[in-house]
């Protein structure tokens, strides 16, 4: 049984006080949800405050990025051991904004996955095609290329611990969402490809959907058989909407316990 995950990616938003009140309101709003794992990924500078506020609640804490290095002369970087010390459980890796705006490549992404896993946290690997990839029928090959880079460079124990987020680049922050069927097709592909490495992965891998998920479309996306929750950007900053999204995932998680 795969328990859905909902992760809020706060990106470069919020003040110290708005981050604290958002975290507290979300923690209160999701208190009774037992069939979904919910977390927030604030900017680095808010991790310590948010950690103190949520560490007695079911909410987990995550980071939006990490250095591939554990320590050293890397000005401006934050390492996996540092994130772990601040209570992070998950780390988003390879978000399309990192790939396109900060030139992250598969080699860096693979190194980040290893360091996050080695520090006992769970990497959330983001993959997804651009609009021109989709329009030229390259979605499948782009997804497989991004996945293969990780599959060929990671030991089985790392792959078994991974969470994957399918985030079509054209859907991130645009208000355009993949239809449930379009998303399901790619999620199934991801599960099948990862499953070629171990049957254990097929059954347990959680594949999140990300790309303009909101309070109105979450339920139909999460209802698809290979979608195990969502990575939420814009809507994770709107407390009521984010809680509604979490409730949509809770309903799916509850249903899965019955089957
Ligand atoms: C994201 O940034 O990972 C994301 C999915 O953003 P949005 O929900 O705003 O499209």
PDB file of C-alpha atoms and ligand atoms in Angstrom:
ATOM      1  CA  UNK A   1       0.000   0.000   0.000  1.00  0.00           C
ATOM      2  CA  UNK A   2       1.507   3.314  -1.063  1.00  0.00           C
ATOM      3  CA  UNK A   3       0.649   6.169   1.269  1.00  0.00           C
ATOM      4  CA  UNK A   4       0.298   9.407  -0.703  1.00  0.00           C
ATOM      5  CA  UNK A   5       2.607  12.345  -0.048  1.00  0.00           C
ATOM      6  CA  UNK A   6       1.788  16.024  -0.422  1.00  0.00           C
ATOM      7  CA  UNK A   7       4.801  18.342  -0.392  1.00  0.00           C
ATOM      8  CA  UNK A   8       4.584  22.137  -0.432  1.00  0.00           C
ATOM      9  CA  UNK A   9       7.403  23.888  -2.269  1.00  0.00           C
ATOM     10  CA  UNK A  10       7.413  27.449  -0.962  1.00  0.00           C
ATOM     11  CA  UNK A  11      10.168  28.525  -3.383  1.00  0.00           C
ATOM     12  CA  UNK A  12      11.535  32.054  -2.793  1.00  0.00           C
ATOM     13  CA  UNK A  13       8.504  33.350  -0.894  1.00  0.00           C
ATOM     14  CA  UNK A  14       7.648  34.531   2.575  1.00  0.00           C
ATOM     15  CA  UNK A  15       8.963  36.549   5.455  1.00  0.00           C
ATOM     16  CA  UNK A  16      10.038  35.062   8.757  1.00  0.00           C
ATOM     17  CA  UNK A  17       6.641  35.755  10.290  1.00  0.00           C
ATOM     18  CA  UNK A  18       4.529  34.706   7.287  1.00  0.00           C
ATOM     19  CA  UNK A  19       6.450  31.407   7.031  1.00  0.00           C
ATOM     20  CA  UNK A  20       5.809  30.713  10.710  1.00  0.00           C
ATOM     21  CA  UNK A  21       2.095  31.466  10.545  1.00  0.00           C
ATOM     22  CA  UNK A  22       1.655  29.453   7.331  1.00  0.00           C
ATOM     23  CA  UNK A  23       3.398  26.446   8.889  1.00  0.00           C
ATOM     24  CA  UNK A  24       1.274  26.665  12.034  1.00  0.00           C
ATOM     25  CA  UNK A  25      -2.000  27.002  10.126  1.00  0.00           C
ATOM     26  CA  UNK A  26      -1.166  24.051   7.884  1.00  0.00           C
ATOM     27  CA  UNK A  27      -0.162  21.926  10.870  1.00  0.00           C
ATOM     28  CA  UNK A  28      -3.506  22.696  12.541  1.00  0.00           C
ATOM     29  CA  UNK A  29      -5.489  22.082   9.364  1.00  0.00           C
ATOM     30  CA  UNK A  30      -4.029  18.645   8.655  1.00  0.00           C
ATOM     31  CA  UNK A  31      -3.939  17.385  12.213  1.00  0.00           C
ATOM     32  CA  UNK A  32      -6.638  14.743  11.702  1.00  0.00           C
ATOM     33  CA  UNK A  33      -5.280  13.358   8.390  1.00  0.00           C
ATOM     34  CA  UNK A  34      -3.679   9.934   8.908  1.00  0.00           C
ATOM     35  CA  UNK A  35      -3.580   8.494   5.396  1.00  0.00           C
ATOM     36  CA  UNK A  36      -1.261  10.996   3.736  1.00  0.00           C
ATOM     37  CA  UNK A  37       2.249  12.256   4.571  1.00  0.00           C
ATOM     38  CA  UNK A  38       2.331  16.048   4.374  1.00  0.00           C
ATOM     39  CA  UNK A  39       5.318  18.343   4.455  1.00  0.00           C
ATOM     40  CA  UNK A  40       6.576  21.810   3.665  1.00  0.00           C
ATOM     41  CA  UNK A  41       9.819  22.952   2.055  1.00  0.00           C
ATOM     42  CA  UNK A  42      10.494  26.547   3.143  1.00  0.00           C
ATOM     43  CA  UNK A  43      13.470  28.647   2.031  1.00  0.00           C
ATOM     44  CA  UNK A  44      16.657  27.621   3.908  1.00  0.00           C
ATOM     45  CA  UNK A  45      16.632  30.617   6.255  1.00  0.00           C
ATOM     46  CA  UNK A  46      13.190  29.680   7.598  1.00  0.00           C
ATOM     47  CA  UNK A  47      13.993  26.023   8.301  1.00  0.00           C
ATOM     48  CA  UNK A  48      15.017  26.539  11.923  1.00  0.00           C
ATOM     49  CA  UNK A  49      11.892  28.532  12.836  1.00  0.00           C
ATOM     50  CA  UNK A  50       9.529  26.196  11.008  1.00  0.00           C
ATOM     51  CA  UNK A  51      11.211  23.122  12.499  1.00  0.00           C
ATOM     52  CA  UNK A  52      10.587  24.372  16.049  1.00  0.00           C
ATOM     53  CA  UNK A  53       6.935  25.045  15.254  1.00  0.00           C
ATOM     54  CA  UNK A  54       6.128  21.725  13.588  1.00  0.00           C
ATOM     55  CA  UNK A  55       8.326  19.186  15.313  1.00  0.00           C
ATOM     56  CA  UNK A  56       5.505  17.970  17.541  1.00  0.00           C
ATOM     57  CA  UNK A  57       3.002  17.849  14.649  1.00  0.00           C
ATOM     58  CA  UNK A  58       2.597  15.281  11.837  1.00  0.00           C
ATOM     59  CA  UNK A  59       4.029  17.739   9.286  1.00  0.00           C
ATOM     60  CA  UNK A  60       7.478  16.883   7.971  1.00  0.00           C
ATOM     61  CA  UNK A  61      10.119  19.435   7.015  1.00  0.00           C
ATOM     62  CA  UNK A  62      11.923  19.442   3.694  1.00  0.00           C
ATOM     63  CA  UNK A  63      14.446  21.537   1.767  1.00  0.00           C
ATOM     64  CA  UNK A  64      14.226  22.835  -1.802  1.00  0.00           C
ATOM     65  CA  UNK A  65      17.818  22.136  -2.779  1.00  0.00           C
ATOM     66  CA  UNK A  66      21.166  20.960  -1.396  1.00  0.00           C
ATOM     67  CA  UNK A  67      24.833  21.101  -2.301  1.00  0.00           C
ATOM     68  CA  UNK A  68      26.357  17.963  -3.772  1.00  0.00           C
ATOM     69  CA  UNK A  69      29.304  18.531  -1.417  1.00  0.00           C
ATOM     70  CA  UNK A  70      29.281  17.648   2.265  1.00  0.00           C
ATOM     71  CA  UNK A  71      31.624  20.474   3.285  1.00  0.00           C
ATOM     72  CA  UNK A  72      34.427  22.636   1.941  1.00  0.00           C
ATOM     73  CA  UNK A  73      35.101  25.899   0.184  1.00  0.00           C
ATOM     74  CA  UNK A  74      31.740  26.250  -1.575  1.00  0.00           C
ATOM     75  CA  UNK A  75      30.546  29.755  -0.756  1.00  0.00           C
ATOM     76  CA  UNK A  76      26.802  30.100  -0.433  1.00  0.00           C
ATOM     77  CA  UNK A  77      26.042  26.388  -0.383  1.00  0.00           C
ATOM     78  CA  UNK A  78      24.089  24.321   2.180  1.00  0.00           C
ATOM     79  CA  UNK A  79      25.014  20.676   2.721  1.00  0.00           C
ATOM     80  CA  UNK A  80      22.975  17.565   3.435  1.00  0.00           C
ATOM     81  CA  UNK A  81      24.456  17.098   6.954  1.00  0.00           C
ATOM     82  CA  UNK A  82      23.363  20.688   7.730  1.00  0.00           C
ATOM     83  CA  UNK A  83      19.823  20.038   6.492  1.00  0.00           C
ATOM     84  CA  UNK A  84      19.625  16.844   8.484  1.00  0.00           C
ATOM     85  CA  UNK A  85      20.695  18.681  11.627  1.00  0.00           C
ATOM     86  CA  UNK A  86      17.790  21.099  11.085  1.00  0.00           C
ATOM     87  CA  UNK A  87      15.271  18.257  11.028  1.00  0.00           C
ATOM     88  CA  UNK A  88      14.766  17.925   7.263  1.00  0.00           C
ATOM     89  CA  UNK A  89      13.326  14.596   6.178  1.00  0.00           C
ATOM     90  CA  UNK A  90      12.987  15.229   2.438  1.00  0.00           C
ATOM     91  CA  UNK A  91      14.998  17.244  -0.081  1.00  0.00           C
ATOM     92  CA  UNK A  92      13.716  18.312  -3.511  1.00  0.00           C
ATOM     93  CA  UNK A  93      16.377  17.610  -6.133  1.00  0.00           C
ATOM     94  CA  UNK A  94      16.525  18.567  -9.806  1.00  0.00           C
ATOM     95  CA  UNK A  95      13.509  20.876  -9.832  1.00  0.00           C
ATOM     96  CA  UNK A  96      13.111  22.251 -13.362  1.00  0.00           C
ATOM     97  CA  UNK A  97      13.850  25.760 -12.062  1.00  0.00           C
ATOM     98  CA  UNK A  98      17.211  24.458 -10.792  1.00  0.00           C
ATOM     99  CA  UNK A  99      17.871  22.661 -14.071  1.00  0.00           C
ATOM    100  CA  UNK A 100      17.043  25.634 -16.284  1.00  0.00           C
ATOM    101  CA  UNK A 101      17.881  28.719 -14.194  1.00  0.00           C
ATOM    102  CA  UNK A 102      20.899  27.311 -12.337  1.00  0.00           C
ATOM    103  CA  UNK A 103      22.236  24.936 -14.987  1.00  0.00           C
ATOM    104  CA  UNK A 104      21.963  21.784 -12.896  1.00  0.00           C
ATOM    105  CA  UNK A 105      22.758  18.705 -14.908  1.00  0.00           C
ATOM    106  CA  UNK A 106      22.218  15.001 -14.410  1.00  0.00           C
ATOM    107  CA  UNK A 107      25.696  14.550 -12.915  1.00  0.00           C
ATOM    108  CA  UNK A 108      25.083  17.124 -10.166  1.00  0.00           C
ATOM    109  CA  UNK A 109      21.593  15.788  -9.584  1.00  0.00           C
ATOM    110  CA  UNK A 110      22.904  12.235  -9.109  1.00  0.00           C
ATOM    111  CA  UNK A 111      25.564  13.463  -6.675  1.00  0.00           C
ATOM    112  CA  UNK A 112      22.918  15.349  -4.687  1.00  0.00           C
ATOM    113  CA  UNK A 113      20.761  12.237  -4.465  1.00  0.00           C
ATOM    114  CA  UNK A 114      23.690  10.252  -3.005  1.00  0.00           C
ATOM    115  CA  UNK A 115      24.571  12.845  -0.375  1.00  0.00           C
ATOM    116  CA  UNK A 116      20.942  13.281   0.722  1.00  0.00           C
ATOM    117  CA  UNK A 117      20.466   9.530   1.047  1.00  0.00           C
ATOM    118  CA  UNK A 118      23.764   9.123   2.891  1.00  0.00           C
ATOM    119  CA  UNK A 119      22.507  11.628   5.483  1.00  0.00           C
ATOM    120  CA  UNK A 120      19.323   9.642   6.099  1.00  0.00           C
ATOM    121  CA  UNK A 121      16.927  11.927   4.217  1.00  0.00           C
ATOM    122  CA  UNK A 122      14.681  11.121   1.262  1.00  0.00           C
ATOM    123  CA  UNK A 123      15.428  12.722  -2.115  1.00  0.00           C
ATOM    124  CA  UNK A 124      12.426  13.876  -4.152  1.00  0.00           C
ATOM    125  CA  UNK A 125      13.763  13.671  -7.702  1.00  0.00           C
ATOM    126  CA  UNK A 126      11.952  16.004 -10.127  1.00  0.00           C
ATOM    127  CA  UNK A 127      11.739  15.117 -13.796  1.00  0.00           C
ATOM    128  CA  UNK A 128       9.615  16.454 -16.617  1.00  0.00           C
ATOM    129  CA  UNK A 129       9.471  17.472 -20.243  1.00  0.00           C
ATOM    130  CA  UNK A 130       9.219  20.966 -21.752  1.00  0.00           C
ATOM    131  CA  UNK A 131       6.363  22.031 -23.998  1.00  0.00           C
ATOM    132  CA  UNK A 132       8.489  21.620 -27.110  1.00  0.00           C
ATOM    133  CA  UNK A 133       9.484  18.102 -25.974  1.00  0.00           C
ATOM    134  CA  UNK A 134       5.790  17.218 -25.628  1.00  0.00           C
ATOM    135  CA  UNK A 135       4.798  18.825 -28.908  1.00  0.00           C
ATOM    136  CA  UNK A 136       7.495  16.920 -30.748  1.00  0.00           C
ATOM    137  CA  UNK A 137       6.491  13.614 -29.136  1.00  0.00           C
ATOM    138  CA  UNK A 138       9.654  13.409 -27.060  1.00  0.00           C
ATOM    139  CA  UNK A 139       8.025  13.170 -23.630  1.00  0.00           C
ATOM    140  CA  UNK A 140       8.811   9.495 -23.177  1.00  0.00           C
ATOM    141  CA  UNK A 141      12.442   9.745 -24.255  1.00  0.00           C
ATOM    142  CA  UNK A 142      13.102  12.852 -22.135  1.00  0.00           C
ATOM    143  CA  UNK A 143      11.608  11.208 -19.050  1.00  0.00           C
ATOM    144  CA  UNK A 144      13.587   8.015 -19.639  1.00  0.00           C
ATOM    145  CA  UNK A 145      16.838   9.953 -20.170  1.00  0.00           C
ATOM    146  CA  UNK A 146      16.375  11.846 -16.905  1.00  0.00           C
ATOM    147  CA  UNK A 147      15.497   8.640 -15.054  1.00  0.00           C
ATOM    148  CA  UNK A 148      18.240   6.557 -16.624  1.00  0.00           C
ATOM    149  CA  UNK A 149      20.909   8.997 -15.490  1.00  0.00           C
ATOM    150  CA  UNK A 150      19.883   8.302 -11.907  1.00  0.00           C
ATOM    151  CA  UNK A 151      19.252   4.592 -12.383  1.00  0.00           C
ATOM    152  CA  UNK A 152      22.717   4.035 -13.832  1.00  0.00           C
ATOM    153  CA  UNK A 153      24.546   5.906 -11.115  1.00  0.00           C
ATOM    154  CA  UNK A 154      22.711   4.899  -7.937  1.00  0.00           C
ATOM    155  CA  UNK A 155      22.891   1.715  -5.891  1.00  0.00           C
ATOM    156  CA  UNK A 156      19.640  -0.245  -5.376  1.00  0.00           C
ATOM    157  CA  UNK A 157      19.267   0.917  -1.784  1.00  0.00           C
ATOM    158  CA  UNK A 158      19.222   4.552  -2.959  1.00  0.00           C
ATOM    159  CA  UNK A 159      16.721   3.810  -5.728  1.00  0.00           C
ATOM    160  CA  UNK A 160      14.456   1.997  -3.292  1.00  0.00           C
ATOM    161  CA  UNK A 161      14.370   5.065  -1.035  1.00  0.00           C
ATOM    162  CA  UNK A 162      13.699   7.589  -3.796  1.00  0.00           C
ATOM    163  CA  UNK A 163      10.488   9.574  -4.323  1.00  0.00           C
ATOM    164  CA  UNK A 164       9.990  10.798  -7.897  1.00  0.00           C
ATOM    165  CA  UNK A 165       7.987  13.897  -8.853  1.00  0.00           C
ATOM    166  CA  UNK A 166       6.749  14.087 -12.425  1.00  0.00           C
ATOM    167  CA  UNK A 167       6.527  17.792 -13.185  1.00  0.00           C
ATOM    168  CA  UNK A 168       5.862  18.725 -16.802  1.00  0.00           C
ATOM    169  CA  UNK A 169       7.800  21.978 -17.165  1.00  0.00           C
ATOM    170  CA  UNK A 170       4.960  23.547 -19.169  1.00  0.00           C
ATOM    171  CA  UNK A 171       2.601  23.015 -16.224  1.00  0.00           C
ATOM    172  CA  UNK A 172       4.746  24.542 -13.477  1.00  0.00           C
ATOM    173  CA  UNK A 173       3.357  27.866 -12.331  1.00  0.00           C
ATOM    174  CA  UNK A 174       1.427  28.328 -15.573  1.00  0.00           C
ATOM    175  CA  UNK A 175      -2.089  27.348 -14.504  1.00  0.00           C
ATOM    176  CA  UNK A 176      -1.990  24.592 -17.173  1.00  0.00           C
ATOM    177  CA  UNK A 177      -2.209  21.099 -15.740  1.00  0.00           C
ATOM    178  CA  UNK A 178      -1.606  17.759 -17.392  1.00  0.00           C
ATOM    179  CA  UNK A 179      -4.904  15.923 -17.690  1.00  0.00           C
ATOM    180  CA  UNK A 180      -5.204  13.005 -15.258  1.00  0.00           C
ATOM    181  CA  UNK A 181      -4.782  10.631 -18.222  1.00  0.00           C
ATOM    182  CA  UNK A 182      -1.668  12.421 -19.551  1.00  0.00           C
ATOM    183  CA  UNK A 183      -0.124  12.384 -16.093  1.00  0.00           C
ATOM    184  CA  UNK A 184      -1.076   8.739 -15.471  1.00  0.00           C
ATOM    185  CA  UNK A 185       0.630   7.657 -18.697  1.00  0.00           C
ATOM    186  CA  UNK A 186       3.950   9.178 -17.602  1.00  0.00           C
ATOM    187  CA  UNK A 187       3.620   7.986 -13.993  1.00  0.00           C
ATOM    188  CA  UNK A 188       3.086   4.449 -15.227  1.00  0.00           C
ATOM    189  CA  UNK A 189       6.157   4.746 -17.449  1.00  0.00           C
ATOM    190  CA  UNK A 190       8.237   5.941 -14.483  1.00  0.00           C
ATOM    191  CA  UNK A 191       7.025   3.085 -12.262  1.00  0.00           C
ATOM    192  CA  UNK A 192       7.683   0.501 -14.976  1.00  0.00           C
ATOM    193  CA  UNK A 193      11.183   1.791 -15.706  1.00  0.00           C
ATOM    194  CA  UNK A 194      12.172   2.004 -12.050  1.00  0.00           C
ATOM    195  CA  UNK A 195      10.565  -1.392 -11.456  1.00  0.00           C
ATOM    196  CA  UNK A 196      12.950  -2.994 -13.930  1.00  0.00           C
ATOM    197  CA  UNK A 197      15.567  -2.590 -11.208  1.00  0.00           C
ATOM    198  CA  UNK A 198      13.568  -4.259  -8.457  1.00  0.00           C
ATOM    199  CA  UNK A 199      10.050  -5.556  -7.944  1.00  0.00           C
ATOM    200  CA  UNK A 200      10.170  -3.871  -4.554  1.00  0.00           C
ATOM    201  CA  UNK A 201      10.413  -0.505  -6.313  1.00  0.00           C
ATOM    202  CA  UNK A 202       7.355  -1.181  -8.501  1.00  0.00           C
ATOM    203  CA  UNK A 203       5.220  -1.720  -5.445  1.00  0.00           C
ATOM    204  CA  UNK A 204       6.603   0.933  -3.136  1.00  0.00           C
ATOM    205  CA  UNK A 205       7.825   3.816  -5.310  1.00  0.00           C
ATOM    206  CA  UNK A 206       5.827   6.970  -4.754  1.00  0.00           C
ATOM    207  CA  UNK A 207       5.484   9.136  -7.848  1.00  0.00           C
ATOM    208  CA  UNK A 208       4.101  12.609  -7.148  1.00  0.00           C
ATOM    209  CA  UNK A 209       2.521  14.858  -9.737  1.00  0.00           C
ATOM    210  CA  UNK A 210       3.474  18.541  -9.831  1.00  0.00           C
ATOM    211  CA  UNK A 211       2.340  21.342 -12.107  1.00  0.00           C
ATOM    212  CA  UNK A 212      -0.441  23.782 -11.217  1.00  0.00           C
ATOM    213  CA  UNK A 213      -2.187  21.408  -8.826  1.00  0.00           C
ATOM    214  CA  UNK A 214      -4.922  23.327  -7.028  1.00  0.00           C
ATOM    215  CA  UNK A 215      -7.862  22.745  -4.725  1.00  0.00           C
ATOM    216  CA  UNK A 216     -10.162  22.005  -7.695  1.00  0.00           C
ATOM    217  CA  UNK A 217      -8.067  19.597  -9.761  1.00  0.00           C
ATOM    218  CA  UNK A 218      -6.202  17.673  -7.038  1.00  0.00           C
ATOM    219  CA  UNK A 219      -8.821  14.974  -6.434  1.00  0.00           C
ATOM    220  CA  UNK A 220      -9.052  13.846 -10.066  1.00  0.00           C
ATOM    221  CA  UNK A 221      -5.269  13.781 -10.472  1.00  0.00           C
ATOM    222  CA  UNK A 222      -4.646  11.908  -7.220  1.00  0.00           C
ATOM    223  CA  UNK A 223      -7.347   9.359  -8.100  1.00  0.00           C
ATOM    224  CA  UNK A 224      -5.169   7.926 -10.892  1.00  0.00           C
ATOM    225  CA  UNK A 225      -3.627   4.560 -10.012  1.00  0.00           C
ATOM    226  CA  UNK A 226       0.042   5.569 -10.394  1.00  0.00           C
ATOM    227  CA  UNK A 227      -0.215   9.052  -8.881  1.00  0.00           C
ATOM    228  CA  UNK A 228       0.777   9.017  -5.220  1.00  0.00           C
ATOM    229  CA  UNK A 229       0.128  12.621  -4.227  1.00  0.00           C
ATOM    230  CA  UNK A 230       1.623  15.902  -5.341  1.00  0.00           C
ATOM    231  CA  UNK A 231       4.429  18.422  -5.254  1.00  0.00           C
ATOM    232  CA  UNK A 232       2.655  21.722  -4.896  1.00  0.00           C
ATOM    233  CA  UNK A 233       4.129  25.157  -5.654  1.00  0.00           C
ATOM    234  CA  UNK A 234       1.794  28.187  -5.811  1.00  0.00           C
ATOM    235  CA  UNK A 235      -1.135  26.552  -4.024  1.00  0.00           C
ATOM    236  CA  UNK A 236       1.071  25.526  -1.083  1.00  0.00           C
ATOM    237  CA  UNK A 237       1.249  29.198  -0.074  1.00  0.00           C
ATOM    238  CA  UNK A 238      -2.554  29.462   0.195  1.00  0.00           C
ATOM    239  CA  UNK A 239      -3.366  27.687   3.431  1.00  0.00           C
ATOM    240  CA  UNK A 240      -7.011  26.788   2.715  1.00  0.00           C
ATOM    241  CA  UNK A 241      -6.191  25.521  -0.777  1.00  0.00           C
ATOM    242  CA  UNK A 242      -3.211  23.507   0.426  1.00  0.00           C
ATOM    243  CA  UNK A 243      -5.287  21.884   3.170  1.00  0.00           C
ATOM    244  CA  UNK A 244      -7.985  20.995   0.589  1.00  0.00           C
ATOM    245  CA  UNK A 245      -5.281  19.398  -1.586  1.00  0.00           C
ATOM    246  CA  UNK A 246      -4.069  17.413   1.430  1.00  0.00           C
ATOM    247  CA  UNK A 247      -7.639  16.266   2.096  1.00  0.00           C
ATOM    248  CA  UNK A 248      -7.934  15.067  -1.510  1.00  0.00           C
ATOM    249  CA  UNK A 249      -4.795  12.955  -0.988  1.00  0.00           C
ATOM    250  CA  UNK A 250      -6.103  11.725   2.371  1.00  0.00           C
ATOM    251  CA  UNK A 251      -9.256  10.408   0.645  1.00  0.00           C
ATOM    252  CA  UNK A 252      -7.105   8.439  -1.807  1.00  0.00           C
ATOM    253  CA  UNK A 253      -4.867   7.154   0.982  1.00  0.00           C
ATOM    254  CA  UNK A 254      -7.897   5.989   2.951  1.00  0.00           C
ATOM    255  CA  UNK A 255      -9.339   4.255  -0.112  1.00  0.00           C
ATOM    256  CA  UNK A 256      -6.043   2.454  -0.704  1.00  0.00           C
ATOM    257  CA  UNK A 257      -6.116   0.978   2.810  1.00  0.00           C
ATOM    258  CA  UNK A 258      -9.387  -0.743   1.887  1.00  0.00           C
ATOM    259  CA  UNK A 259      -8.008  -2.518  -1.186  1.00  0.00           C
TER     260      UNK A 259
HETATM  261  C1  LIG B   1       6.610  23.320  -8.375  1.00  0.00           C
HETATM  262  O1  LIG B   1       7.233  24.362  -8.286  1.00  0.00           O
HETATM  263  O2  LIG B   1       7.148  22.246  -8.106  1.00  0.00           O
HETATM  264  C2  LIG B   1       5.224  23.400  -8.823  1.00  0.00           C
HETATM  265  C3  LIG B   1       4.609  22.296  -9.121  1.00  0.00           C
HETATM  266  O3  LIG B   1       4.691  24.658  -8.911  1.00  0.00           O
HETATM  267  P1  LIG B   1       3.144  25.006  -9.217  1.00  0.00           P
HETATM  268  O4  LIG B   1       2.302  24.103  -8.334  1.00  0.00           O
HETATM  269  O5  LIG B   1       2.999  26.427  -8.861  1.00  0.00           O
HETATM  270  O6  LIG B   1       2.904  24.725 -10.653  1.00  0.00           O
END
